Coordinates of C-alpha atoms and ligand atoms in Angstrom, one line a residue:
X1 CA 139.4 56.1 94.6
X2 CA 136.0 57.8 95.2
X3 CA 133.2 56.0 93.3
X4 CA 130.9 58.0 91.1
X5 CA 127.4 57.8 91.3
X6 CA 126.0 57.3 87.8
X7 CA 122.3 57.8 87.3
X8 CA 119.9 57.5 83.9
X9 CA 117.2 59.4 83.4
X10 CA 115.4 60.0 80.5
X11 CA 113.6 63.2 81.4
X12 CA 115.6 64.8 83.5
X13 CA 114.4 67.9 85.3
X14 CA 117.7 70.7 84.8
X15 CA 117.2 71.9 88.2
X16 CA 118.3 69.0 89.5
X17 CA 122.3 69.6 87.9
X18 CA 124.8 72.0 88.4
X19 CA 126.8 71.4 85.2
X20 CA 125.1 70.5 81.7
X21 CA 127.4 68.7 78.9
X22 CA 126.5 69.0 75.8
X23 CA 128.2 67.4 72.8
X24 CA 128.9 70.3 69.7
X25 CA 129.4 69.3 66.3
X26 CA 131.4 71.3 64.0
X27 CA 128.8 74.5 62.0
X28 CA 127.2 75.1 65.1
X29 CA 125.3 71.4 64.6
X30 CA 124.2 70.0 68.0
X31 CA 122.0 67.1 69.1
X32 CA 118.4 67.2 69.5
X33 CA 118.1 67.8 73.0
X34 CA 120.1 70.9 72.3
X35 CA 117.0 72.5 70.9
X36 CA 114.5 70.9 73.7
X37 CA 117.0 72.9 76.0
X38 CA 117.0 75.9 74.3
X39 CA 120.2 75.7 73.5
X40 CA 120.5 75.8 69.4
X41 CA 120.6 79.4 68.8
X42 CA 123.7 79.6 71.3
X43 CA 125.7 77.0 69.4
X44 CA 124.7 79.0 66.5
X45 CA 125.7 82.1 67.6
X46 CA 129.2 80.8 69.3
X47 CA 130.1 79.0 66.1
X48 CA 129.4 81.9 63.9
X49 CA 131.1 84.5 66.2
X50 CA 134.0 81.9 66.1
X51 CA 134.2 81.6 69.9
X52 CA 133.4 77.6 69.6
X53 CA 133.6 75.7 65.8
X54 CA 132.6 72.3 67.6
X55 CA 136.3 71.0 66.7
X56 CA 137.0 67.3 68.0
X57 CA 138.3 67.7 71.3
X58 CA 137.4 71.7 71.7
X59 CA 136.2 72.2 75.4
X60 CA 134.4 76.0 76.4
X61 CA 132.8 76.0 79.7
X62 CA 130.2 78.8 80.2
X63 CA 129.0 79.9 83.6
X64 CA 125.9 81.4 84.7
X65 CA 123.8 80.3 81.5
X66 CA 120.4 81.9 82.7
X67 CA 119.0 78.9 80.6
X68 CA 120.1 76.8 83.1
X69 CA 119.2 78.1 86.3
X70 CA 122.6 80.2 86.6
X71 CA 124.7 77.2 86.2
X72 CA 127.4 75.6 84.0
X73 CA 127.2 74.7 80.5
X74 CA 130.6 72.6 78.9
X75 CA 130.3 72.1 75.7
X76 CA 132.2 69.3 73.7
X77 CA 133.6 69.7 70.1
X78 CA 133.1 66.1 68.6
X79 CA 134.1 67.8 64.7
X80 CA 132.3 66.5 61.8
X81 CA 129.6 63.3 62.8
X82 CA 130.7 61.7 59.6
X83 CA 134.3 62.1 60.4
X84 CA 133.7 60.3 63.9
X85 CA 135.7 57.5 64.9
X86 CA 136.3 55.6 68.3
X87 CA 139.6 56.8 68.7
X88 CA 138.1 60.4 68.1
X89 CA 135.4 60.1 70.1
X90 CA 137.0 58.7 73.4
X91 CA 139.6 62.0 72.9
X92 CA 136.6 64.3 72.9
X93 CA 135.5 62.4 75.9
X94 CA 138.8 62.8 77.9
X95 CA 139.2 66.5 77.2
X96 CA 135.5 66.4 78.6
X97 CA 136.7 64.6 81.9
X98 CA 139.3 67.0 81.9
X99 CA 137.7 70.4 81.7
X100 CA 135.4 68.8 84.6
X101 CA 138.3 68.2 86.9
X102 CA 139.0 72.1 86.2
X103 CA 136.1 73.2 87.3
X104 CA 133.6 73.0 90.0
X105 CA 130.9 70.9 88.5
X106 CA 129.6 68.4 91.4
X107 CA 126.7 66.7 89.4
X108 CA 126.4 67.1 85.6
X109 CA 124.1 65.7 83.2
X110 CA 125.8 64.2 80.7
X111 CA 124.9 63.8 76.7
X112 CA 127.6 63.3 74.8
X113 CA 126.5 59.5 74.8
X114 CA 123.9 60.9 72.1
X115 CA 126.6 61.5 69.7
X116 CA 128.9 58.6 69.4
X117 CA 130.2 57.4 66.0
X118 CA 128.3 56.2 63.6
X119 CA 129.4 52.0 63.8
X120 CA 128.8 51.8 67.3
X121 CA 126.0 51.1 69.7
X122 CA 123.8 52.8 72.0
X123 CA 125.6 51.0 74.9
X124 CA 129.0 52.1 73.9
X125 CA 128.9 56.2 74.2
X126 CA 128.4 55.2 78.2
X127 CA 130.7 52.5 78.6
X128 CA 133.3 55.3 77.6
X129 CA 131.8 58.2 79.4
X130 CA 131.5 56.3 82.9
X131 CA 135.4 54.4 82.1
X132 CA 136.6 57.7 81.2
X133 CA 134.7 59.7 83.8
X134 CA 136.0 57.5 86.5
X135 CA 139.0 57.0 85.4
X136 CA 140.0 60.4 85.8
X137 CA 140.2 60.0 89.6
X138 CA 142.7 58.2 89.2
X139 CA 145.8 59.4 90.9
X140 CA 149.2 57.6 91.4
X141 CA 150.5 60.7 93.8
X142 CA 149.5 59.0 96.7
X143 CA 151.1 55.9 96.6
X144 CA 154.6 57.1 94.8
X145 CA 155.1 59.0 98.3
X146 CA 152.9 56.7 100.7
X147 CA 151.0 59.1 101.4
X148 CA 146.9 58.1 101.2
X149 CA 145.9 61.5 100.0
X150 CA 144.4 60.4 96.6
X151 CA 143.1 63.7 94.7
X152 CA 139.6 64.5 95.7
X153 CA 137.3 65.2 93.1
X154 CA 134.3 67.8 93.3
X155 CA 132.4 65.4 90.8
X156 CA 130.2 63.4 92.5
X157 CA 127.3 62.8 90.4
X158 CA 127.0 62.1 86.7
X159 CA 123.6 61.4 85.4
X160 CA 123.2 60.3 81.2
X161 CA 120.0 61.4 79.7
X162 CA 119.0 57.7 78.5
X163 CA 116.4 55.1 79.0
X164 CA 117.0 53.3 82.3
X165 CA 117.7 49.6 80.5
X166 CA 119.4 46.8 81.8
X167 CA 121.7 47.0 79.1
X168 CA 122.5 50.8 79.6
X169 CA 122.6 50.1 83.2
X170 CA 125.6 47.1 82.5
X171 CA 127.3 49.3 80.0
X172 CA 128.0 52.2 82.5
X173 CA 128.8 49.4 85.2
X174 CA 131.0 47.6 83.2
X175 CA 132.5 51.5 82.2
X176 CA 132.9 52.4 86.0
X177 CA 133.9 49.1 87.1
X178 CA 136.6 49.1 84.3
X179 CA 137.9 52.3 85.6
X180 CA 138.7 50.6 89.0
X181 CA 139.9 47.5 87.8
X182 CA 142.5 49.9 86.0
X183 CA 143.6 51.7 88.9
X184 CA 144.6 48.6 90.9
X185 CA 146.8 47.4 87.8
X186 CA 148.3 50.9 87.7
X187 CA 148.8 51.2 91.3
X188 CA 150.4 47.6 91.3
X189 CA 152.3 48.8 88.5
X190 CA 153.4 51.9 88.8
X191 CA 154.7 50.7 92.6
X192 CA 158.6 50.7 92.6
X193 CA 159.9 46.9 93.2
X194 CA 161.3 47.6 96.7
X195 CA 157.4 47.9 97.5
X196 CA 155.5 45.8 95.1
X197 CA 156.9 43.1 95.6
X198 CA 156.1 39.0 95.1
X199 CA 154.7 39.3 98.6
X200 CA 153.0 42.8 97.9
X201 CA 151.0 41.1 95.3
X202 CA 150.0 38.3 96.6
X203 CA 148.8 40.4 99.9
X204 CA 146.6 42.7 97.8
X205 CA 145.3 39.0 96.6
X206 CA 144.5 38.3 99.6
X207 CA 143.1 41.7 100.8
X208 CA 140.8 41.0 97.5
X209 CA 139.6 38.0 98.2
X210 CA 138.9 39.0 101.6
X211 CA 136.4 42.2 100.0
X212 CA 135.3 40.0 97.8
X213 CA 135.0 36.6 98.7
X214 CA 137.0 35.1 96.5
X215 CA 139.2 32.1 97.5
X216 CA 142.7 32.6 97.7
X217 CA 146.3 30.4 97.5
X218 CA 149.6 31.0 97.9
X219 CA 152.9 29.0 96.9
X220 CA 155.8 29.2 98.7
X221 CA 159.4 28.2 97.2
X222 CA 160.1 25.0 99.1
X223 CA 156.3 23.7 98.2
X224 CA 156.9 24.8 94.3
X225 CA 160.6 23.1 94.7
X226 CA 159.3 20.0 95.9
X227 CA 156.2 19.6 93.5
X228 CA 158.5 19.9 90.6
X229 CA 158.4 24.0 89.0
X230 CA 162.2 24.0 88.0
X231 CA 161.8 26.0 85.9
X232 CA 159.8 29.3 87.5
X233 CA 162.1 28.0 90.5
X234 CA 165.2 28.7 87.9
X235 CA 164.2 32.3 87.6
X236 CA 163.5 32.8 91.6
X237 CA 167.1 30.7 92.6
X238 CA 169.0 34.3 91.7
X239 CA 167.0 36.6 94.3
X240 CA 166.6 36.6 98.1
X241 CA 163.2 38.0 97.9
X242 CA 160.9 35.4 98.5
X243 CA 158.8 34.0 95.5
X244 CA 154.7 33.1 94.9
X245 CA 152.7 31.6 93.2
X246 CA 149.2 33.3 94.0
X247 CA 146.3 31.9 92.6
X248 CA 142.5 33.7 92.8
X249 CA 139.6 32.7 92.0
X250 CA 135.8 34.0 91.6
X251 CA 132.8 31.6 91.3
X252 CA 130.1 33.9 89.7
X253 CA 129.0 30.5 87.9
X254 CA 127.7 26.5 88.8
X255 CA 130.4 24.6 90.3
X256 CA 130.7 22.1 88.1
X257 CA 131.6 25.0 85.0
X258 CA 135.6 24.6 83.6
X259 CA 136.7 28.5 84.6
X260 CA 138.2 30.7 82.4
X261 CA 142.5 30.5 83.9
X262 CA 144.4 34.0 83.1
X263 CA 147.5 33.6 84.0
X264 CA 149.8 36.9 85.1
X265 CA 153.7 37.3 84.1
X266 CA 154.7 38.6 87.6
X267 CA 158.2 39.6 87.2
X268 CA 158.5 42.4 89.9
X269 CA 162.3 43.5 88.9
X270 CA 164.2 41.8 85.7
X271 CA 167.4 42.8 85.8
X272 CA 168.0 39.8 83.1
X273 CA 169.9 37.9 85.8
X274 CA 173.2 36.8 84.3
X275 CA 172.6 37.7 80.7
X276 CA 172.3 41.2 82.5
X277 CA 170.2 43.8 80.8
X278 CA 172.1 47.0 80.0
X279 CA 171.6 50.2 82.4
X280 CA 169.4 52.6 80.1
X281 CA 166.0 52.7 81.2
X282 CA 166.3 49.3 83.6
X283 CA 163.9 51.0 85.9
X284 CA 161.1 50.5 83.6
X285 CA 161.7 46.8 84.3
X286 CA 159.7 47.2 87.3
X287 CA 156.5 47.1 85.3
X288 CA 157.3 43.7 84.3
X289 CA 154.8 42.2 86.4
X290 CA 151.9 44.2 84.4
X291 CA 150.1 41.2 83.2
X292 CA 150.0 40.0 87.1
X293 CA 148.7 43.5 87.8
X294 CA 146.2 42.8 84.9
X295 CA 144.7 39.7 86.6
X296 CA 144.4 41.9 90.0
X297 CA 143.0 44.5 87.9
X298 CA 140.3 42.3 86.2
X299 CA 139.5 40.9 89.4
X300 CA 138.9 44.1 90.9
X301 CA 136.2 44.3 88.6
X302 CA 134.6 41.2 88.8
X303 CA 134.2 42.2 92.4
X304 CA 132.3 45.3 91.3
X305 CA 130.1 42.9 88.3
X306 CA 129.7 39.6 89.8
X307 CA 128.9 38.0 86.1
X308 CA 127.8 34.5 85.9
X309 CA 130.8 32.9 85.4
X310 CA 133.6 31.3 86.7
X311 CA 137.3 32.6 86.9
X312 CA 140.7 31.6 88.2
X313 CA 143.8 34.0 88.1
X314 CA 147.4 31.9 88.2
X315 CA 150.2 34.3 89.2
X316 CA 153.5 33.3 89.8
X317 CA 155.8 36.2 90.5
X318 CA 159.7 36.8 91.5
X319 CA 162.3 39.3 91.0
X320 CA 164.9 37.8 88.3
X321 CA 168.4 39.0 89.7
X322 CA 172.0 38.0 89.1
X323 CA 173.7 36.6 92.3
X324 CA 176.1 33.9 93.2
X325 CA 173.0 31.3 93.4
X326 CA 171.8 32.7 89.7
X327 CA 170.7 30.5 87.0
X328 CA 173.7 30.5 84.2
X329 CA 173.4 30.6 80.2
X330 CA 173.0 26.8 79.6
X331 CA 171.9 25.2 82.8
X332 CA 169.5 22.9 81.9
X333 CA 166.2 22.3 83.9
X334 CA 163.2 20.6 84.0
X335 CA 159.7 22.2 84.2
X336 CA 156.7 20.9 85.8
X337 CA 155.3 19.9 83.3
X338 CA 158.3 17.1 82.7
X339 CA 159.7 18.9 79.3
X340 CA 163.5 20.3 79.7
X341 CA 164.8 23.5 78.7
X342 CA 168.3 24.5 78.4
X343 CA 168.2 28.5 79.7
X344 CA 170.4 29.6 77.1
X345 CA 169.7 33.1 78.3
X346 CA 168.8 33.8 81.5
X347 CA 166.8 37.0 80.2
X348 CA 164.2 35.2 79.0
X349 CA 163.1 34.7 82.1
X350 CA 159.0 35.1 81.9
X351 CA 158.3 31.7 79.5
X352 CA 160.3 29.8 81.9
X353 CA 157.8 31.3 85.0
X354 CA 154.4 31.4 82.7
X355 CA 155.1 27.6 81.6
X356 CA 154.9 26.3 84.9
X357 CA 152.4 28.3 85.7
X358 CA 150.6 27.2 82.7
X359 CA 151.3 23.8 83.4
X360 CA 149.6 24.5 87.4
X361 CA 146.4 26.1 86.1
X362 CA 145.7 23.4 83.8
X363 CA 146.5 20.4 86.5
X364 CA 144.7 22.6 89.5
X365 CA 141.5 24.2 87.7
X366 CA 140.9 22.1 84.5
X367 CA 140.0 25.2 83.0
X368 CA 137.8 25.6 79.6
X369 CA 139.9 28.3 78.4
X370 CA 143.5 29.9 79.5
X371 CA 144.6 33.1 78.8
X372 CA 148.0 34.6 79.9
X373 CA 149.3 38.1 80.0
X374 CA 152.3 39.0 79.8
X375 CA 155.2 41.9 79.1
X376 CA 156.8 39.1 77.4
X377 CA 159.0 40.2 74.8
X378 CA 160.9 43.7 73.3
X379 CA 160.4 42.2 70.2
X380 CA 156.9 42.9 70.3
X381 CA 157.1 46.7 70.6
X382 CA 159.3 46.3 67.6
X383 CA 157.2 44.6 65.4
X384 CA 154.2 46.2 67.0
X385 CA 154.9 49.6 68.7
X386 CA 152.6 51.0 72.2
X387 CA 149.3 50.5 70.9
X388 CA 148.3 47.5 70.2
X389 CA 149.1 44.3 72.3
X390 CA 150.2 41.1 70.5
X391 CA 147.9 38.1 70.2
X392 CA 148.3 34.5 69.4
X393 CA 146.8 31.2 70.4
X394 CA 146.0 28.0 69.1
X395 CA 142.5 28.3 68.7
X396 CA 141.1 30.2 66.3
X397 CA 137.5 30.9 67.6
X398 CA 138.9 32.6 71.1
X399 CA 141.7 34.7 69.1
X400 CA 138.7 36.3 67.5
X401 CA 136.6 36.7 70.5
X402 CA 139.4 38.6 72.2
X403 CA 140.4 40.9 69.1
X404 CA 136.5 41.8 69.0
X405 CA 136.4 42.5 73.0
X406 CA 139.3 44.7 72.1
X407 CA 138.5 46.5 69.5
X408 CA 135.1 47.2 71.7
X409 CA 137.2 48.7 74.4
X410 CA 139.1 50.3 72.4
X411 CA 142.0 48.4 74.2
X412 CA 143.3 46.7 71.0
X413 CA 145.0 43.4 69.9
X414 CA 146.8 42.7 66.9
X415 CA 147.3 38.8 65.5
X416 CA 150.9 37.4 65.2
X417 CA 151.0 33.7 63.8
X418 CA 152.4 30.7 65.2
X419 CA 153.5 27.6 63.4
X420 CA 155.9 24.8 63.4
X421 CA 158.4 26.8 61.4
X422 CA 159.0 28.9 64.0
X423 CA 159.1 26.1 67.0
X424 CA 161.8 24.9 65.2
X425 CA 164.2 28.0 66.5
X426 CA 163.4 26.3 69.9
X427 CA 165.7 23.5 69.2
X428 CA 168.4 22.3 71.6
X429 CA 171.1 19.8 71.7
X430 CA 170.9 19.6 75.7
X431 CA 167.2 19.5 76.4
X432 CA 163.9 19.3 75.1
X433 CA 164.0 23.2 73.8
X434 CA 166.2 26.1 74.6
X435 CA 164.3 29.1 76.4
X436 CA 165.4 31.7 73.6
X437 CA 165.1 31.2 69.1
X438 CA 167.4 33.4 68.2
X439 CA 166.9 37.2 67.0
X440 CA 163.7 36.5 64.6
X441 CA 160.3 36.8 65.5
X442 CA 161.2 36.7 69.0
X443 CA 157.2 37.3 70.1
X444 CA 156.3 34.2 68.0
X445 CA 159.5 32.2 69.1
X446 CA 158.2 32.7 73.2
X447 CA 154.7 31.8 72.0
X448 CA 155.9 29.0 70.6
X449 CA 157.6 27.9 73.4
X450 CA 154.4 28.8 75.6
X451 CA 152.7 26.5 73.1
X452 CA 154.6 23.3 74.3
X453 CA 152.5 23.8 77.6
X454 CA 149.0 24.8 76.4
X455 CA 148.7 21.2 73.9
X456 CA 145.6 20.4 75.7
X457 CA 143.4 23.6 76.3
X458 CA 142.2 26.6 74.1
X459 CA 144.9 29.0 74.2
X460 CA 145.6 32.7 73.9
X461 CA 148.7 34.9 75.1
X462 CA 148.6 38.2 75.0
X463 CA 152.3 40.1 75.1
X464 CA 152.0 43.6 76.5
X465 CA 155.4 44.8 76.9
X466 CA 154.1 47.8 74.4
X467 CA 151.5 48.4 75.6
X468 CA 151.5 47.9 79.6
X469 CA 153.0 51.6 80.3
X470 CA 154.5 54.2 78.7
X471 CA 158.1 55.4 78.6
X472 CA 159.4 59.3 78.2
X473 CA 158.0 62.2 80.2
X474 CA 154.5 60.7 80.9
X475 CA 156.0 57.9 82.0
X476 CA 153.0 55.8 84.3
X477 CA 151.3 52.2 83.5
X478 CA 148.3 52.0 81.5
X479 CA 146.0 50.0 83.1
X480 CA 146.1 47.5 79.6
X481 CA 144.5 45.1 78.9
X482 CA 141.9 45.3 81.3
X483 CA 139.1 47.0 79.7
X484 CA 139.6 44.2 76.9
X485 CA 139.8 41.6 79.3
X486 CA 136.6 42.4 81.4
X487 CA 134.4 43.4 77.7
X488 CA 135.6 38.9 76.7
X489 CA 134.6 37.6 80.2
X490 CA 131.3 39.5 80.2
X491 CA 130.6 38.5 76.3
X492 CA 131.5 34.6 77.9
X493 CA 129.1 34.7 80.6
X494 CA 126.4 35.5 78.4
X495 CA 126.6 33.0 75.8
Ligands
BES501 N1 160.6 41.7 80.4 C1 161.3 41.5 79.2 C2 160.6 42.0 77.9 C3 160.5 43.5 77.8 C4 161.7 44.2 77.4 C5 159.3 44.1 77.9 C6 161.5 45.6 77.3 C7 159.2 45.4 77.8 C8 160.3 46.2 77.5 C9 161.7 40.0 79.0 O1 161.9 39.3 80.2 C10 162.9 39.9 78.2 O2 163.9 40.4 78.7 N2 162.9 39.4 77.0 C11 164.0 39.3 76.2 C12 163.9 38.0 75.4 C13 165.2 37.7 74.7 C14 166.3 37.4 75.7 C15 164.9 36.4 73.9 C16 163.9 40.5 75.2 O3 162.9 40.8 74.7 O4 165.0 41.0 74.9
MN502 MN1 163.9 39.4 80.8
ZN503 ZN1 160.9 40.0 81.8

């Protein structure tokens, strides 16, 4: 994806642009620099001839504005300021982007960072201009048919009229690195499972690493069979496809600092194995290794950010197929952590990958904190629906760290509890806990289960089967939870 080169400037000379944007409220209200650019009795006019009423998401580009040295103007309806919200805003902001990509504009100066809502920051209006901005190059076309001819924008250049602070500087980084940490996980994603596969991921890993400089390990089955991961080896016994654990991990921080450990659900196909999933829409089960697409993702930004801190990415990743070698409802085995589990239903395949994987980080990295990702269970889109990932843990303090990084973004989380009345589903007569609990609560239930191999470190899981893609006619990954994801590690590295 081409890179945009973002500028600040707080005086800009017009000369130097070939497109101005310039946010419009409703009644022909504008910002400030509107008037500096001569541009008030326009608004004015357009708003009182009804050719623009500054409505939320209302785009008009004018060409050869003599005010502007016979270039663009594109004005962006952002409604009533006191009616403003996030979710308004960043709408605004993506018809924006999109009226760009319709034109010819090369290098714009951009102000619609003047008008954000009212509750948030300076910072925040260009985090979402340079995520958005950027993320609108992104184009899956070229690597549904193999082909590497990515769109090519004409944007090249967006400059913010702002104060050239270190903080503004970080907030369109972290903005434009977002964006490209996002288009790995929906590449990743999006890839059909005949391509992205165990080996696929843990090549782009590598590749990373090798850009980057991050270390990088790989698992194979006979090493994870002989130190003991029955039961990710339960899930990876029903497929010929070769499975991985792929671990990554950037050192931004001392050496002696525990990392943060986010650990990926890297299911690259679930069929549901034995307790075989029914045929309607089993395609969409190729996105089930989103959250190991989220760690790549995230990744992929640190590599553009480079914070000061330490992090380690844990994915284990396999297809889960039936076959004559398939794990059977009730089979017992035991997980690498020592604790049994009688796989009652082979379906339930991602708790029995993520708690040996959970089990690995903690043994291998001695992290401070572990968060895993994961299109975990349909349950949660039930309880939950596509917009809001669900959240639990076992520590209070990092629950309400992530929910704030989220709500930030604009890449939300929504609490679920946990609690020994619920563990209890868990129960088996054959082993230390069955892998499913029944038809109620079935996102707390895998928690719960996830729980029995987390005792010992702070602990959040975040299940994004809602919210990793989308279904129907748009159908396409999301590129969740990464903007979340990079807005807590860059809170954790400075405090
Ligand atoms: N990958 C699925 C969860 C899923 C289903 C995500 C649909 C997104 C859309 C997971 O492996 C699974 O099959 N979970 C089962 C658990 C059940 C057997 C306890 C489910 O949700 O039905
Ligand atoms: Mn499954
Ligand atoms: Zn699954």
């Amino acid at each position: 994806m081409k890179k945009i080169h973002f500028n600040l400037i707080p005086n800009p000379n017009l000369t130097n642009f070939d497109t101005l944007v310039l946010p419009v409220f409703d009644k022909g209200r504008s910002i400030s620099a509107a008037a500096s650019f001569g541009l008030h009795e326009l608004i004015e006019k357009l708003d009182a001839q009804d050719d623009f009423k500054g409505k939320c998401g209302q785009t008009l580009m004018l060409l050869n504005q003599n005010l502007l040295n016979g270039a663009r103007l594109l004005l962006v309806g952002l409604g009533d300021p006191d009616k403003l919200t996030a979710k308004s805003y960043i709408s605004a902001i993506q018809a924006m982007a999109k009226a760009l990509d319709n034109s010819g504009a090369c290098q714009i100066l951009d102000t619609t960072h003047l008008a954000t809502p009212s509750d948030q920051l300076g910072q925040w209006g260009l985090f979402q201009n340079s995520l958005i901005l950027q993320r609108s190059f992104y184009d899956y076309a070229h690597a549904s048919r193999g082909e590497h001819t990515a769109k090519d924008p004409k944007l090249s250049q967006v400059t913010f009229m702002s104060e050239d602070s270190q903080e503004y500087k970080l907030a369109v980084s972290q903005g434009q690195a977002t964006a490209i940490g996002m288009a790995l996980t929906q590449d990743l994603a999006n890839m059909p499972s005949n391509f992205c596969t165990p080996a696929y991921l843990a090549e782009t890993a590598i590749e990373l690493g090798k850009q980057a400089g991050f270390n990088v390990q790989v698992l194979e089955r006979e090493q994870m069979l002989e130190m003991g991961m029955g039961a990710f080896m339960s899930v990876a016994q029903g497929t010929d496809t070769p499975p991985k654990m792929i671990s990554i991990q950037y050192q931004g921080g001392s050496a002696d600092q525990a990392p943060i450990a986010l650990v990926g659900k890297g299911v690259t196909f679930d069929t549901g194995g034995i307790s075989l999933k029914p045929g309607a829409s089993m395609d969409e089960m190729k996105y089930d290794m989103g959250g190991a697409a989220t760690v790549l993702g995230v990744f992929q930004a640190l590599a553009e950010l480079k914070p000061n801190i330490n992090v380690v990415g844990v994915i284990p990743s396999t297809e889960n197929m039936p076959s004559g070698n398939a794990v059977k409802p009730g089979d017992v085995v035991t997980s690498l952590s020592g604790q049994t589990i009688e796989v009652l239903n082979t379906d339930a395949e991602g708790r029995l990958l993520l708690c040996d994987a959970l089990t690995y980080a903690q043994q291998t990295y001695q992290p401070g904190l572990v968060i895993d990702i994961a299109t975990l269970t349909g349950a949660c889109i039930i309880a939950l629906g596509n917009h809001v990932s669900g959240l639990l843990g076992n520590d209070q303090a990092l629950i309400d760290q992530l929910l704030k990084a989220g709500n930030t973004t604009y890449d939300r989380f929504w609490q679920l509890p946990l609690g020994e009345e619920w563990d209890e589903q868990l129960k088996s007569n054959f082993a230390d806990m069955a892998n499913i609990g029944g038809r109620e609560a079935g996102t707390i239930t895998a928690a719960q289960f996830l729980a029995r191999y987390t005792k010992d470190v702070k602990w959040a899981h975040l299940d994004i089967a809602g919210t990793a893609w989308q279904s129907g006619a748009n159908k396409g990954a999301s590129g969740r939870p990464v903007p979340a994801l990079v807005e807590f590690i860059l809170q954790q590295a400075q405090s």
